[in-house]
Tab-separated table of N, CA and C in Angstrom:
chain	number	residue	atom	x	y	z
A	24	MET	N	1.192	-0.907	-0.059
A	24	MET	CA	0.073	0.022	0.011
A	24	MET	C	0.640	1.446	0.288
A	25	LYS	N	1.718	1.157	0.983
A	25	LYS	CA	2.768	2.189	0.791
A	25	LYS	C	3.517	2.486	-0.331
A	26	LYS	N	3.664	1.540	-1.053
A	26	LYS	CA	4.409	1.527	-2.810
A	26	LYS	C	3.391	2.249	-3.713
A	27	VAL	N	2.267	1.939	-3.106
A	27	VAL	CA	1.142	2.422	-4.327
A	27	VAL	C	1.481	4.157	-3.764
A	28	ALA	N	1.367	4.434	-2.881
A	28	ALA	CA	1.575	5.452	-2.556
A	28	ALA	C	1.887	6.548	-2.808
A	29	LEU	N	3.617	5.912	-2.850
A	29	LEU	CA	4.671	6.597	-3.003
A	29	LEU	C	4.729	6.499	-4.876
A	30	LEU	N	4.666	5.728	-5.150
A	30	LEU	CA	3.999	5.783	-7.114
A	30	LEU	C	3.703	6.936	-7.480
A	31	SER	N	2.535	7.042	-6.833
A	31	SER	CA	1.750	8.246	-7.047
A	31	SER	C	1.803	9.867	-6.626
A	32	VAL	N	2.785	9.628	-5.454
A	32	VAL	CA	2.932	10.693	-5.076
A	32	VAL	C	4.361	11.502	-5.760
A	33	VAL	N	5.413	10.415	-6.573
A	33	VAL	CA	6.886	10.377	-7.322
A	33	VAL	C	5.753	10.740	-8.303
A	34	SER	N	4.439	10.339	-9.134
A	34	SER	CA	4.407	10.344	-10.314
A	34	SER	C	3.726	12.115	-10.685
A	35	PHE	N	3.287	12.715	-9.109
A	35	PHE	CA	2.959	13.792	-9.165
A	35	PHE	C	3.573	14.752	-9.519
A	36	VAL	N	4.951	14.533	-8.271
A	36	VAL	CA	5.566	15.057	-8.505
A	36	VAL	C	6.820	15.564	-9.908
A	37	LEU	N	7.135	14.591	-10.553
A	37	LEU	CA	7.942	14.450	-11.672
A	37	LEU	C	6.857	15.403	-12.927
A	38	VAL	N	5.991	14.716	-12.806
A	38	VAL	CA	4.530	15.845	-14.111
A	38	VAL	C	4.681	17.243	-13.142
A	39	GLY	N	5.044	17.980	-12.153
A	39	GLY	CA	5.130	19.549	-11.998
A	39	GLY	C	6.286	19.487	-11.739
A	40	TRP	N	6.864	20.140	-12.860
A	40	TRP	CA	8.008	20.762	-12.690
A	40	TRP	C	8.471	22.465	-12.951
A	41	SER	N	10.714	28.304	-13.606
A	41	SER	CA	10.871	29.710	-13.563
A	41	SER	C	11.139	30.002	-14.127
A	42	ASP	N	11.132	30.359	-14.612
A	42	ASP	CA	11.773	31.191	-16.016
A	42	ASP	C	12.147	32.271	-15.007
A	43	ASP	N	13.636	31.672	-15.169
A	43	ASP	CA	14.722	32.974	-14.162
A	43	ASP	C	16.133	31.747	-14.180
A	44	ASN	N	17.329	32.839	-14.414
A	44	ASN	CA	18.776	31.825	-14.435
A	44	ASN	C	18.728	32.365	-13.429
A	45	GLY	N	20.348	31.752	-13.445
A	45	GLY	CA	21.004	32.618	-11.634
A	45	GLY	C	21.014	30.868	-11.623
A	46	GLY	N	21.326	29.356	-12.334
A	46	GLY	CA	21.326	28.276	-11.645
A	46	GLY	C	20.022	27.578	-11.280
A	47	LYS	N	18.908	28.011	-11.917
A	47	LYS	CA	17.482	27.440	-12.008
A	47	LYS	C	17.322	26.990	-13.640
A	48	VAL	N	16.594	25.930	-13.703
A	48	VAL	CA	16.372	25.351	-14.934
A	48	VAL	C	15.004	26.100	-15.867
A	49	THR	N	15.181	26.524	-16.669
A	49	THR	CA	14.112	27.053	-17.406
A	49	THR	C	13.812	26.452	-18.515
A	50	ASN	N	12.410	27.058	-18.626
A	50	ASN	CA	12.138	26.059	-20.463
A	50	ASN	C	13.018	26.118	-21.464
A	51	GLU	N	13.468	27.303	-21.478
A	51	GLU	CA	14.661	27.168	-22.611
A	51	GLU	C	15.762	26.144	-22.430
A	52	PHE	N	16.346	26.445	-21.721
A	52	PHE	CA	17.163	25.999	-21.131
A	52	PHE	C	17.169	24.359	-21.059
A	53	LEU	N	16.218	23.808	-21.062
A	53	LEU	CA	15.564	22.071	-21.575
A	53	LEU	C	15.155	21.822	-22.251
A	54	VAL	N	15.105	22.924	-23.513
A	54	VAL	CA	14.388	22.548	-25.139
A	54	VAL	C	15.599	21.334	-25.399
A	55	GLY	N	15.394	20.340	-26.269
A	55	GLY	CA	16.251	19.737	-26.242
A	55	GLY	C	16.412	18.104	-26.161
A	56	ASN	N	17.354	17.161	-25.790
A	56	ASN	CA	16.383	16.194	-26.099
A	56	ASN	C	18.449	15.492	-24.882
A	57	TRP	N	17.498	15.085	-23.935
A	57	TRP	CA	18.692	15.182	-22.496
A	57	TRP	C	18.900	13.368	-22.187
A	58	GLY	N	20.054	12.693	-21.650
A	58	GLY	CA	20.134	11.646	-21.698
A	58	GLY	C	20.068	11.572	-19.868
A	59	CYS	N	19.303	11.016	-19.132
A	59	CYS	CA	18.999	11.544	-18.246
A	59	CYS	C	19.095	9.698	-17.049
A	60	PHE	N	20.453	9.515	-16.032
A	60	PHE	CA	19.827	9.027	-15.302
A	60	PHE	C	19.530	9.036	-14.123
A	61	ASN	N	18.222	7.699	-13.557
A	61	ASN	CA	17.603	8.168	-12.519
A	61	ASN	C	18.155	7.109	-11.267
A	62	LYS	N	18.097	7.871	-9.965
A	62	LYS	CA	18.423	6.377	-8.859
A	62	LYS	C	17.135	6.801	-8.047
A	63	GLU	N	16.925	5.693	-7.728
A	63	GLU	CA	16.172	5.048	-6.235
A	63	GLU	C	15.993	4.729	-5.649
A	64	TYR	N	16.049	5.895	-3.880
A	64	TYR	CA	16.616	4.925	-2.804
A	64	TYR	C	15.378	4.794	-1.755
A	65	GLU	N	16.315	3.968	-0.778
A	65	GLU	CA	15.152	3.702	0.524
A	65	GLU	C	15.494	3.453	1.755
A	66	SER	N	15.353	4.355	2.793
A	66	SER	CA	15.888	4.418	4.399
A	66	SER	C	14.731	3.994	5.181
A	67	SER	N	14.925	2.697	6.485
A	67	SER	CA	13.780	2.498	7.190
A	67	SER	C	14.460	3.390	8.704
A	68	TYR	N	13.479	3.263	9.723
A	68	TYR	CA	13.539	3.836	10.802
A	68	TYR	C	13.904	3.112	12.019
A	69	ASP	N	14.691	2.659	12.746
A	69	ASP	CA	15.138	2.413	13.360
A	69	ASP	C	14.211	2.908	15.340
A	70	SER	N	13.811	2.184	15.021
A	70	SER	CA	12.845	3.027	16.329
A	70	SER	C	13.557	2.949	17.710
A	71	LYS	N	14.692	1.537	17.324
A	71	LYS	CA	15.438	1.387	19.474
A	71	LYS	C	16.243	2.251	18.885
A	72	LEU	N	16.631	2.678	17.918
A	72	LEU	CA	18.032	3.768	17.852
A	72	LEU	C	17.522	5.058	17.461
A	73	GLU	N	16.075	5.093	16.786
A	73	GLU	CA	15.960	6.502	17.103
A	73	GLU	C	16.885	7.741	15.723
A	74	GLU	N	16.887	6.691	14.172
A	74	GLU	CA	17.440	7.066	13.483
A	74	GLU	C	17.435	6.139	12.025
A	75	TYR	N	17.655	6.780	10.767
A	75	TYR	CA	17.456	6.030	9.997
A	75	TYR	C	18.404	5.127	9.431
A	76	SER	N	18.608	4.117	8.835
A	76	SER	CA	19.607	3.551	8.247
A	76	SER	C	20.505	4.636	6.768
A	77	ASP	N	21.128	3.765	6.496
A	77	ASP	CA	21.510	4.776	5.586
A	77	ASP	C	20.503	4.121	4.087
A	78	TYR	N	21.047	4.970	2.918
A	78	TYR	CA	19.993	4.593	2.158
A	78	TYR	C	20.675	3.744	1.542
A	79	SER	N	19.467	2.746	0.867
A	79	SER	CA	19.930	1.591	0.063
A	79	SER	C	19.405	1.995	-1.193
A	80	GLU	N	19.877	1.611	-2.833
A	80	GLU	CA	20.055	1.673	-3.615
A	80	GLU	C	18.270	1.096	-4.038
A	81	LEU	N	17.135	0.946	-4.441
A	81	LEU	CA	16.324	0.797	-5.230
A	81	LEU	C	16.174	0.221	-6.669
A	82	SER	N	16.820	1.564	-7.212
A	82	SER	CA	16.533	0.705	-8.813
A	82	SER	C	17.953	2.169	-9.521
A	83	SER	N	17.811	1.627	-10.748
A	83	SER	CA	18.811	2.931	-12.003
A	83	SER	C	18.103	2.370	-13.036
A	84	THR	N	18.457	3.170	-13.717
A	84	THR	CA	17.805	3.280	-14.737
A	84	THR	C	17.561	4.635	-15.824
A	85	GLN	N	18.289	4.413	-17.316
A	85	GLN	CA	18.346	5.772	-17.805
A	85	GLN	C	17.045	5.577	-19.229
A	86	VAL	N	17.065	6.956	-19.444
A	86	VAL	CA	16.532	7.407	-20.092
A	86	VAL	C	16.355	8.668	-20.815
A	87	ILE	N	15.914	8.461	-22.120
A	87	ILE	CA	15.601	9.224	-22.746
A	87	ILE	C	14.903	10.708	-23.024
A	88	ARG	N	15.219	12.389	-22.218
A	88	ARG	CA	13.632	13.114	-22.882
A	88	ARG	C	14.280	14.420	-23.257
A	89	SER	N	13.180	14.170	-23.822
A	89	SER	CA	13.150	15.516	-25.347
A	89	SER	C	12.060	16.236	-24.631
A	90	TYR	N	12.400	18.116	-24.773
A	90	TYR	CA	11.653	18.988	-24.228
A	90	TYR	C	11.685	19.320	-25.748
A	91	LYS	N	10.126	20.722	-25.474
A	91	LYS	CA	9.768	21.520	-27.079
A	91	LYS	C	9.057	22.002	-25.970
A	92	VAL	N	8.602	23.298	-26.698
A	92	VAL	CA	7.818	24.394	-26.389
A	92	VAL	C	6.703	24.562	-27.624
A	93	VAL	N	5.517	24.047	-26.938
A	93	VAL	CA	4.780	24.684	-28.382
A	93	VAL	C	3.123	25.423	-27.794
A	94	ASN	N	2.914	26.593	-28.459
A	94	ASN	CA	2.529	27.477	-27.548
A	94	ASN	C	2.031	27.664	-26.411
A	95	GLY	N	3.692	28.080	-26.452
A	95	GLY	CA	4.157	28.560	-24.887
A	95	GLY	C	4.020	27.960	-24.003
A	96	VAL	N	4.028	26.219	-23.858
A	96	VAL	CA	3.338	24.981	-23.266
A	96	VAL	C	5.122	24.650	-23.320
A	97	LEU	N	5.981	24.330	-22.059
A	97	LEU	CA	6.418	23.051	-22.293
A	97	LEU	C	6.474	21.923	-22.171
A	98	LEU	N	6.600	20.843	-22.992
A	98	LEU	CA	5.943	19.505	-23.245
A	98	LEU	C	6.829	18.651	-23.067
A	99	MET	N	7.307	17.075	-22.706
A	99	MET	CA	8.333	16.502	-22.254
A	99	MET	C	7.541	14.476	-22.976
A	100	LYS	N	8.257	14.862	-23.870
A	100	LYS	CA	8.788	13.249	-24.388
A	100	LYS	C	9.479	11.965	-23.434
A	101	SER	N	9.511	11.128	-23.011
A	101	SER	CA	10.205	10.454	-22.379
A	101	SER	C	10.105	9.348	-23.388
A	102	THR	N	11.139	8.070	-22.627
A	102	THR	CA	11.114	6.522	-22.965
A	102	THR	C	10.758	5.678	-22.011
A	103	ASP	N	10.470	6.491	-20.405
A	103	ASP	CA	10.250	5.391	-19.587
A	103	ASP	C	8.330	6.636	-18.849
A	104	ARG	N	7.750	7.134	-19.425
A	104	ARG	CA	6.702	7.465	-19.097
A	104	ARG	C	5.705	8.270	-20.132
A	105	GLU	N	4.312	8.216	-20.124
A	105	GLU	CA	3.709	9.081	-21.542
A	105	GLU	C	3.828	10.353	-21.629
A	106	ASP	N	4.144	11.258	-23.196
A	106	ASP	CA	4.330	12.527	-22.958
A	106	ASP	C	3.380	13.837	-21.642
A	107	ALA	N	4.388	14.359	-21.774
A	107	ALA	CA	3.114	15.566	-19.857
A	107	ALA	C	3.903	16.759	-20.455
A	108	GLU	N	2.965	17.831	-19.783
A	108	GLU	CA	3.323	19.061	-19.685
A	108	GLU	C	4.156	19.137	-18.411
A	109	VAL	N	5.343	20.527	-18.801
A	109	VAL	CA	5.908	20.306	-17.386
A	109	VAL	C	6.166	21.750	-16.801
A	110	ASP	N	5.673	21.672	-16.211
A	110	ASP	CA	5.633	23.442	-14.764
A	110	ASP	C	6.797	23.402	-13.908
A	111	LEU	N	7.925	24.128	-15.114
A	111	LEU	CA	9.017	24.325	-13.771
A	111	LEU	C	8.316	25.608	-12.050
A	112	ASP	N	7.164	26.682	-12.533
A	112	ASP	CA	6.980	26.906	-11.559
A	112	ASP	C	6.381	26.137	-10.312
A	113	LYS	N	5.704	25.073	-10.382
A	113	LYS	CA	5.533	23.703	-9.931
A	113	LYS	C	6.432	23.567	-8.463
A	114	ILE	N	7.168	23.511	-9.317
A	114	ILE	CA	8.952	23.028	-9.225
A	114	ILE	C	9.332	23.709	-7.593
A	115	TYR	N	9.965	25.190	-8.433
A	115	TYR	CA	10.143	26.238	-7.768
A	115	TYR	C	9.526	26.880	-6.787
A	116	ASN	N	8.016	26.534	-6.565
A	116	ASN	CA	7.279	27.654	-5.821
A	116	ASN	C	6.856	26.676	-4.826
A	117	ASN	N	7.501	25.559	-5.258
A	117	ASN	CA	6.693	24.277	-4.196
A	117	ASN	C	8.242	23.735	-3.252
A	118	LEU	N	8.416	24.362	-3.227
A	118	LEU	CA	10.261	22.646	-3.004
A	118	LEU	C	9.884	21.915	-1.649
A	119	LYS	N	9.517	22.896	-1.024
A	119	LYS	CA	8.845	21.207	0.208
A	119	LYS	C	7.706	21.480	-0.200
A	120	THR	N	6.467	19.893	-0.547
A	120	THR	CA	5.064	19.740	0.278
A	120	THR	C	5.366	19.061	1.828
A	121	GLU	N	4.088	19.445	2.343
A	121	GLU	CA	3.573	18.180	2.759
A	121	GLU	C	1.924	17.876	2.493
A	122	ASN	N	1.601	16.544	2.813
A	122	ASN	CA	0.616	15.641	3.074
A	122	ASN	C	0.254	14.753	2.886
A	123	LYS	N	-1.450	14.505	3.845
A	123	LYS	CA	-1.428	13.751	4.683
A	123	LYS	C	-2.345	12.876	3.894
A	124	ALA	N	-2.278	11.311	4.198
A	124	ALA	CA	-3.530	10.965	3.217
A	124	ALA	C	-3.136	8.970	3.719
A	125	ASN	N	-4.201	8.334	3.942
A	125	ASN	CA	-4.402	7.097	4.135
A	125	ASN	C	-3.608	6.855	5.765
A	126	ASP	N	-4.045	7.701	6.654
A	126	ASP	CA	-3.449	7.195	8.064
A	126	ASP	C	-1.858	7.903	8.094
A	127	CYS	N	-1.405	7.956	6.851
A	127	CYS	CA	0.489	8.510	6.173
A	127	CYS	C	0.310	9.538	6.153
A	128	GLU	N	1.828	10.276	6.940
A	128	GLU	CA	2.111	12.078	6.379
A	128	GLU	C	3.288	11.612	5.337
A	129	TYR	N	3.238	12.710	4.977
A	129	TYR	CA	4.332	12.542	3.317
A	129	TYR	C	4.837	14.080	3.851
A	130	VAL	N	6.178	14.227	3.310
A	130	VAL	CA	7.161	15.568	3.446
A	130	VAL	C	7.855	15.716	2.370
A	131	LEU	N	7.528	16.254	1.571
A	131	LEU	CA	8.605	15.918	-0.037
A	131	LEU	C	9.867	17.518	0.811
A	132	ASN	N	10.931	16.541	-0.264
A	132	ASN	CA	11.742	18.195	-0.210
A	132	ASN	C	12.664	18.162	-2.127
A	133	ARG	N	12.064	19.309	-2.350
A	133	ARG	CA	12.457	18.922	-3.892
A	133	ARG	C	13.149	20.330	-4.641
A	134	ASN	N	14.512	19.264	-4.576
A	134	ASN	CA	15.439	20.603	-5.665
A	134	ASN	C	16.421	20.531	-7.172
A	135	LEU	N	15.309	21.479	-7.596
A	135	LEU	CA	16.243	21.278	-9.491
A	135	LEU	C	16.540	22.146	-9.452
A	136	PHE	N	17.682	22.098	-10.324
A	136	PHE	CA	18.904	22.755	-10.775
A	136	PHE	C	19.841	22.862	-11.960
A	137	LYS	N	21.018	23.662	-12.344
A	137	LYS	CA	21.607	23.707	-13.103
A	137	LYS	C	23.204	23.423	-13.022
A	138	ASN	N	23.591	22.345	-13.255
A	138	ASN	CA	24.744	21.977	-13.098
A	138	ASN	C	26.387	22.778	-14.342
A	139	SER	N	25.706	23.010	-15.122
A	139	SER	CA	26.535	23.732	-16.226
A	139	SER	C	25.348	23.877	-17.745
A	140	SER	N	26.090	24.419	-18.261
A	140	SER	CA	25.110	24.813	-19.650
A	140	SER	C	24.961	23.414	-20.465
A	141	ASN	N	25.214	21.946	-19.656
A	141	ASN	CA	24.181	21.126	-20.875
A	141	ASN	C	24.060	20.048	-19.700
A	142	LYS	N	23.689	19.972	-18.121
A	142	LYS	CA	23.825	19.383	-17.233
A	142	LYS	C	22.561	19.580	-16.158
A	143	HIS	N	21.756	19.387	-15.477
A	143	HIS	CA	20.758	19.835	-14.903
A	143	HIS	C	20.761	18.324	-13.707
A	144	THR	N	20.149	18.130	-12.689
A	144	THR	CA	20.235	17.393	-11.883
A	144	THR	C	18.554	17.967	-11.087
A	145	PHE	N	17.856	17.053	-11.070
A	145	PHE	CA	16.615	17.119	-10.261
A	145	PHE	C	16.754	15.960	-8.880
A	146	GLU	N	16.566	16.947	-8.229
A	146	GLU	CA	16.668	15.576	-6.740
A	146	GLU	C	15.128	15.574	-6.130
A	147	MET	N	14.857	14.846	-5.015
A	147	MET	CA	13.217	15.023	-3.820
A	147	MET	C	13.989	13.754	-2.668
A	148	GLU	N	13.368	14.438	-1.713
A	148	GLU	CA	13.532	13.179	-1.076
A	148	GLU	C	12.137	13.838	-0.533
A	149	MET	N	11.457	11.953	0.443
A	149	MET	CA	10.514	12.259	0.889
A	149	MET	C	10.088	11.004	2.149
A	150	PHE	N	9.493	11.608	3.098
A	150	PHE	CA	9.441	10.852	4.667
A	150	PHE	C	7.844	11.050	4.794
A	151	ILE	N	7.959	10.140	5.268
A	151	ILE	CA	6.511	9.065	5.361
A	151	ILE	C	6.592	7.982	7.226
A	152	ASN	N	5.735	9.172	7.357
A	152	ASN	CA	4.967	8.400	9.022
A	152	ASN	C	3.713	7.672	8.766
A	153	CYS	N	3.584	6.201	8.611
A	153	CYS	CA	2.740	6.045	8.978
A	153	CYS	C	2.087	5.410	10.082
A	154	SER	N	0.709	5.479	10.737
A	154	SER	CA	0.234	4.913	11.911
A	154	SER	C	-0.528	3.651	11.208
A	155	ASP	N	-0.045	3.015	12.604
A	155	ASP	CA	-1.324	1.680	12.404
A	155	ASP	C	-1.265	0.974	13.849
A	156	ASP	N	-2.980	0.793	13.387
A	156	ASP	CA	-3.642	0.715	15.384
A	156	ASP	C	-2.286	-0.729	15.875
A	157	ASN	N	-1.808	-1.710	14.662
A	157	ASN	CA	-1.569	-2.780	14.860
A	157	ASN	C	0.190	-2.557	15.765
A	158	GLU	N	1.066	-2.205	14.692
A	158	GLU	CA	2.358	-1.969	14.418
A	158	GLU	C	2.721	-0.210	14.874
A	159	GLY	N	1.423	0.454	15.922
A	159	GLY	CA	2.218	2.203	15.653
A	159	GLY	C	2.316	2.684	14.275
A	160	ILE	N	3.844	2.856	15.268
A	160	ILE	CA	3.961	4.470	13.844
A	160	ILE	C	5.348	3.951	12.718
A	161	THR	N	5.163	4.124	11.544
A	161	THR	CA	6.532	3.337	11.042
A	161	THR	C	6.852	4.317	9.881
A	162	LYS	N	7.676	5.036	10.140
A	162	LYS	CA	8.679	5.865	9.347
A	162	LYS	C	9.561	5.449	8.393
A	163	SER	N	9.723	6.156	7.241
A	163	SER	CA	11.202	5.594	6.131
A	163	SER	C	10.975	6.966	5.348
A	164	LYS	N	11.746	6.885	4.536
A	164	LYS	CA	12.490	7.986	3.954
A	164	LYS	C	12.490	7.323	2.285
A	165	TYR	N	12.096	8.214	1.578
A	165	TYR	CA	13.010	6.962	0.093
A	165	TYR	C	14.000	8.963	-0.583
A	166	LYS	N	14.664	8.619	-2.198
A	166	LYS	CA	15.189	9.708	-2.620
A	166	LYS	C	15.452	9.330	-3.830
A	167	ILE	N	15.396	10.325	-4.735
A	167	ILE	CA	15.309	9.673	-6.052
A	167	ILE	C	15.842	11.043	-6.709
A	168	VAL	N	17.422	10.762	-7.624
A	168	VAL	CA	18.264	11.526	-7.796
A	168	VAL	C	18.322	11.489	-9.290
A	169	GLN	N	18.031	12.531	-10.071
A	169	GLN	CA	18.195	12.455	-11.972
A	169	GLN	C	19.120	13.121	-11.868
A	170	VAL	N	19.838	13.004	-12.707
A	170	VAL	CA	20.577	13.640	-13.355
A	170	VAL	C	20.743	13.849	-15.073
A	171	CYS	N	21.120	14.356	-15.621
A	171	CYS	CA	20.156	14.528	-17.132
A	171	CYS	C	21.963	15.354	-17.653
A	172	THR	N	22.114	14.653	-18.645
A	172	THR	CA	22.788	15.057	-19.537
A	172	THR	C	22.765	15.299	-20.824
A	173	ARG	N	22.642	16.865	-21.839
A	173	ARG	CA	22.025	17.336	-22.848
A	173	ARG	C	22.927	16.445	-24.247
A	174	ILE	N	22.068	16.081	-24.816
A	174	ILE	CA	22.203	14.925	-26.372
A	174	ILE	C	22.465	15.540	-27.307
A	175	LYS	N	23.998	16.094	-27.751
A	175	LYS	CA	24.438	16.635	-28.944
A	175	LYS	C	23.892	16.233	-30.306
């Protein structure tokens, strides 16, 4: 159940992506083709030690993404999901979001930045606290790191 909720939240977060310079990714910057390496990590909470374990890698994938602006709207085509509109303002205006659903609390911390003129990185860390009558509170955290390099 937590995995389904996680995938729903991650899908929502990644589709929602300021046109501004100074390290920010802009629509114009993204136009073109990108080779992206995606890594997903998870960590569990040890209630006895009151700390999270080190992250362990869940998956690592490589995808190609293409961006273009059509009628003022940034569109993304990708080998790993359906075509989607991308709104960078949603990322930059919501770097930290909190939500509650199905007896769970979610905190998302996001960052999207330019590494160079040909590279950008998206990072997201999600903390999940779920209440269960039988098990009490379970805590976990997930991290996604996506590094994309322009394809020439």
